[in-house]
CSV table of C-alpha atoms in Angstrom, one decimal:
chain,number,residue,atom,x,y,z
C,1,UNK,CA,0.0,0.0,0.0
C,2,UNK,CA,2.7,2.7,0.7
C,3,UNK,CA,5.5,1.2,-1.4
C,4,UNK,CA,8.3,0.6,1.1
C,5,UNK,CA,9.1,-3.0,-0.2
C,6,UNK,CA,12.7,-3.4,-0.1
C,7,UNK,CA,13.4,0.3,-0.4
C,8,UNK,CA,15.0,2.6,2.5
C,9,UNK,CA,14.4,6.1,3.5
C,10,UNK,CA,16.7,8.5,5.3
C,11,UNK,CA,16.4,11.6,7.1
C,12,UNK,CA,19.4,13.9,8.8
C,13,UNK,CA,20.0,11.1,11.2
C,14,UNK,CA,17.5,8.4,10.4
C,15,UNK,CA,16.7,5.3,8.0
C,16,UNK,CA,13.3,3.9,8.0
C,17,UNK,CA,11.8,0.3,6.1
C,18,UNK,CA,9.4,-1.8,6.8
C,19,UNK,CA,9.5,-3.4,9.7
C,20,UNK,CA,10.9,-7.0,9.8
C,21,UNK,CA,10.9,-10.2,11.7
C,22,UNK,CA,14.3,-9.4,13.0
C,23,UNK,CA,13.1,-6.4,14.6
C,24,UNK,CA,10.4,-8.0,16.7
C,25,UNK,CA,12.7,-8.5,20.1
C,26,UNK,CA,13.6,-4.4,20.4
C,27,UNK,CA,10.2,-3.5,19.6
C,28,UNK,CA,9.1,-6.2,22.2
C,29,UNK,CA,11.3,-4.4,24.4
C,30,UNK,CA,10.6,-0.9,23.5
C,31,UNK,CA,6.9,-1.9,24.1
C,32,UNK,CA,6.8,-3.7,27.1
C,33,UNK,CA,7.0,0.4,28.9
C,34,UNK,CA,3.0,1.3,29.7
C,35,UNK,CA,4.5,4.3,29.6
C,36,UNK,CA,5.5,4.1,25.9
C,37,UNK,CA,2.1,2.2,25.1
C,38,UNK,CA,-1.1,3.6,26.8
C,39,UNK,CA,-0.5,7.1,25.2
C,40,UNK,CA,-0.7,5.0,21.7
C,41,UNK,CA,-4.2,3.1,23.3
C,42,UNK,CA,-3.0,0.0,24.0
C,43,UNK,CA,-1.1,-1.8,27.7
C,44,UNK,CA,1.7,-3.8,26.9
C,45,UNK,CA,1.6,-7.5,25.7
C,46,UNK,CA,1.0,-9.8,28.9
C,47,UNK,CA,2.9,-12.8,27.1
C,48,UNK,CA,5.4,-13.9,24.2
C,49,UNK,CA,2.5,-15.1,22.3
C,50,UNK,CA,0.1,-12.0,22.7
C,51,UNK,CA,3.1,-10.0,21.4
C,52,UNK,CA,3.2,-12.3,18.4
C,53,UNK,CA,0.2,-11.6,17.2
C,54,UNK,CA,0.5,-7.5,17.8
C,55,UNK,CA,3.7,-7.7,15.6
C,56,UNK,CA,1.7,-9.9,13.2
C,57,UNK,CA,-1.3,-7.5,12.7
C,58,UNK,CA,1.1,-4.5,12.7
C,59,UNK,CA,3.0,-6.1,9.6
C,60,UNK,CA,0.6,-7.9,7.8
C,61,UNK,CA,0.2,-6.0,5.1
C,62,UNK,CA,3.5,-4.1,4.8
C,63,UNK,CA,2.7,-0.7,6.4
C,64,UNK,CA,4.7,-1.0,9.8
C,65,UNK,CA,7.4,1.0,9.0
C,66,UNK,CA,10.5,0.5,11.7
C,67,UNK,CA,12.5,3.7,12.6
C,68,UNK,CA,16.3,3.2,13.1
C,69,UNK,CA,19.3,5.3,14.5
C,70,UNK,CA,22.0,3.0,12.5
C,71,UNK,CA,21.1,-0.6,13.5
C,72,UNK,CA,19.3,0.6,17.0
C,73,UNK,CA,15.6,0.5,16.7
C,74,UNK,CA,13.9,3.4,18.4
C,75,UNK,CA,10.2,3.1,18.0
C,76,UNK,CA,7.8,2.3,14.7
C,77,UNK,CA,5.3,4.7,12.7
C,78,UNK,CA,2.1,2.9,11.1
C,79,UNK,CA,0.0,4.0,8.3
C,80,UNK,CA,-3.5,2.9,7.7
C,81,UNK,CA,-6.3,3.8,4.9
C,82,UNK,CA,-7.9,6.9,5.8
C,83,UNK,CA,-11.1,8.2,4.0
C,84,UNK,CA,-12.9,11.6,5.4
C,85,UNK,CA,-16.7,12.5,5.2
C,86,UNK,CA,-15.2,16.4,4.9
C,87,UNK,CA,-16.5,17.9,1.4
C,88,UNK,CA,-13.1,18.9,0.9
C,89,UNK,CA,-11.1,15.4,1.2
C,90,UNK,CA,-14.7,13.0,0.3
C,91,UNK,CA,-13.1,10.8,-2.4
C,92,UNK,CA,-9.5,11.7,-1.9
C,93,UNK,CA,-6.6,8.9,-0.9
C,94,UNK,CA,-5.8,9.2,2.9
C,95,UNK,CA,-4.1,8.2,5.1
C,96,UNK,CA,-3.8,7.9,9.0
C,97,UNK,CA,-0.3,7.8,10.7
C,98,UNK,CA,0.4,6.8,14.3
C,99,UNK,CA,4.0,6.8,16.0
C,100,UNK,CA,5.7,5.2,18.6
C,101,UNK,CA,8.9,6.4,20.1
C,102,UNK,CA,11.0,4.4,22.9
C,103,UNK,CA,11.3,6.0,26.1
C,104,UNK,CA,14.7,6.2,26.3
C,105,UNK,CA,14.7,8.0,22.6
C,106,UNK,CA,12.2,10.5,24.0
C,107,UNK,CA,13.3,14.2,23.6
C,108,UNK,CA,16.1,14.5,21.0
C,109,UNK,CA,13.5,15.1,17.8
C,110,UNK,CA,13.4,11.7,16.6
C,111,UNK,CA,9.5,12.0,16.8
C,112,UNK,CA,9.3,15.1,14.5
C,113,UNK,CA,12.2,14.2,12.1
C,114,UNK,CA,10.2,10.7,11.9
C,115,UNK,CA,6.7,12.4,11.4
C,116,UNK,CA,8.1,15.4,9.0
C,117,UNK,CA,10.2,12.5,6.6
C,118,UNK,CA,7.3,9.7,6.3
C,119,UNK,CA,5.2,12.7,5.9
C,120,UNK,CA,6.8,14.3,2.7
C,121,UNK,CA,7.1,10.5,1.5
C,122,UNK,CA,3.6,9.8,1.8
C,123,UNK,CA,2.2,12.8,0.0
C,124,UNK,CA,4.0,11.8,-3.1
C,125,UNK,CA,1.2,9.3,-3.4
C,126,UNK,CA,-1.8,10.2,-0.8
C,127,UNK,CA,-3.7,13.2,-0.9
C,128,UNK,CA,-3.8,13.6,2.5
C,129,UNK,CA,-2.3,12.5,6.2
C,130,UNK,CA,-4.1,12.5,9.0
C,131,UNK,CA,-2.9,12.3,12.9
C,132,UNK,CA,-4.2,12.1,16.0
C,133,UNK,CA,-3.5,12.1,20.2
C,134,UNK,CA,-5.4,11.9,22.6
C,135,UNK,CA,-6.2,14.8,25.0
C,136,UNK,CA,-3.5,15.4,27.3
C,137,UNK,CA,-0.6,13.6,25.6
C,138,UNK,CA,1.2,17.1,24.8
C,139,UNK,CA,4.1,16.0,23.5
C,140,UNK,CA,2.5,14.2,20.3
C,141,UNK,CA,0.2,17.1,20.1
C,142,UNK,CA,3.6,19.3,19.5
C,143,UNK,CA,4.8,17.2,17.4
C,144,UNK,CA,2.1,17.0,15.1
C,145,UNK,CA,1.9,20.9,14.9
C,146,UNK,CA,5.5,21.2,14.4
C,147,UNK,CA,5.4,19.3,11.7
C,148,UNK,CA,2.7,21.4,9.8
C,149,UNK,CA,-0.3,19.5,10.3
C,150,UNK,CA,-3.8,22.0,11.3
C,151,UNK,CA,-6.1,21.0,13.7
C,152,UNK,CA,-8.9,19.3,12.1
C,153,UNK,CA,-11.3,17.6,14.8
C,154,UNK,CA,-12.0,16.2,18.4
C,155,UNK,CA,-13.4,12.6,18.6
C,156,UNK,CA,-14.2,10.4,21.4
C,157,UNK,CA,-13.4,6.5,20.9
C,158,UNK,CA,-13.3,3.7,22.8
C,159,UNK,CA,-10.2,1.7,22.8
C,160,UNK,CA,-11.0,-1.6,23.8
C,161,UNK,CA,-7.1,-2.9,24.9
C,162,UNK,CA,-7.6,0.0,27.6
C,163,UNK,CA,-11.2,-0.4,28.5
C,164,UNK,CA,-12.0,3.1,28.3
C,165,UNK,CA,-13.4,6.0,26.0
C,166,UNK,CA,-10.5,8.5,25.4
C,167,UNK,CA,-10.8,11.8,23.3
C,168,UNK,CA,-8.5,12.5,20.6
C,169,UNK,CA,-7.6,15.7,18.5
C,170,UNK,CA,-6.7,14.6,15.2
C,171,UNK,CA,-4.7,17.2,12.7
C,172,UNK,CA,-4.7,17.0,8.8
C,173,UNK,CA,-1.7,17.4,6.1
């Protein structure tokens, strides 16, 4: 769907590809931090074998896209079909983008270099990109802006992995 097979992109100080099986430990590890998943909307996987299955669904069909300082993997950025009821995007090709950063990679711009890169790749082929965060997680919500996206709506979902309703702000490019 977004054309990453057995390509690379790069950024100032980034590469990014679609995710593979020999990235599924780090990202294990990198997700096993609540911290790192309930701003996303989901807890961390209770066993090997629940894991298994998230890294399944995530790269099924070839839109997990893995984000890497040299050969250290720092988080992952997913893309999924987007469509809009707006008048202005009905029956345009969108897209909605969600990112996850490790912890210990929080802070030094890797988010917004991320965002801004697969972002300007994207749009090559998508009319749009949509993202979103939910109410209070701040420091997506300045990435997102920093990155150019406006404001667009607020939303109320529930997401079932956390048992609970959360509003979300999503933002349009």
């Amino acid at each position: 769907m977004i054309g990453l097979e057995n390509q690379k992109l790069r950024s100032k100080r980034l590469t990014y590809r679609l995710l593979e099986e020999t990235d599924k430990e780090a990202l294990r590890g990198i997700l096993s931090d609540n911290d790192v998943t309930e701003p996303a909307g989901f807890f961390p996987a209770k066993s090997k074998e629940e894991f298994d299955e998230f890294f399944a669904t995530l790269t099924r069909y070839n839109t997990g896209i893995a984000i890497l300082l040299g050969d250290t993997l720092l988080g992952y950025i997913h893309v999924n079909r987007h469509s809009s009821d707006l008048p202005e995007y009905r029956g345009k090709k969108g897209v909605m983008l969600g990112f996850v950063i490790g912890k210990k990679f929080w802070n030094h711009g890797y988010a917004t270099e991320t965002l801004e890169a697969i972002t300007a790749y994207l749009k090559q082929t998508f009319d749009f990109c949509v993202a979103d965060h939910f109410v209070g997680n701040e420091p997506s919500k300045r990435v997102i802006e920093k990155c150019g996206y406006r404001y667009l709506e607020t939303y109320t979902i529930l997401f079932e992995a956390l048992g609970e309703e959360k509003t979300c702000r999503s933002y349009i490019y």
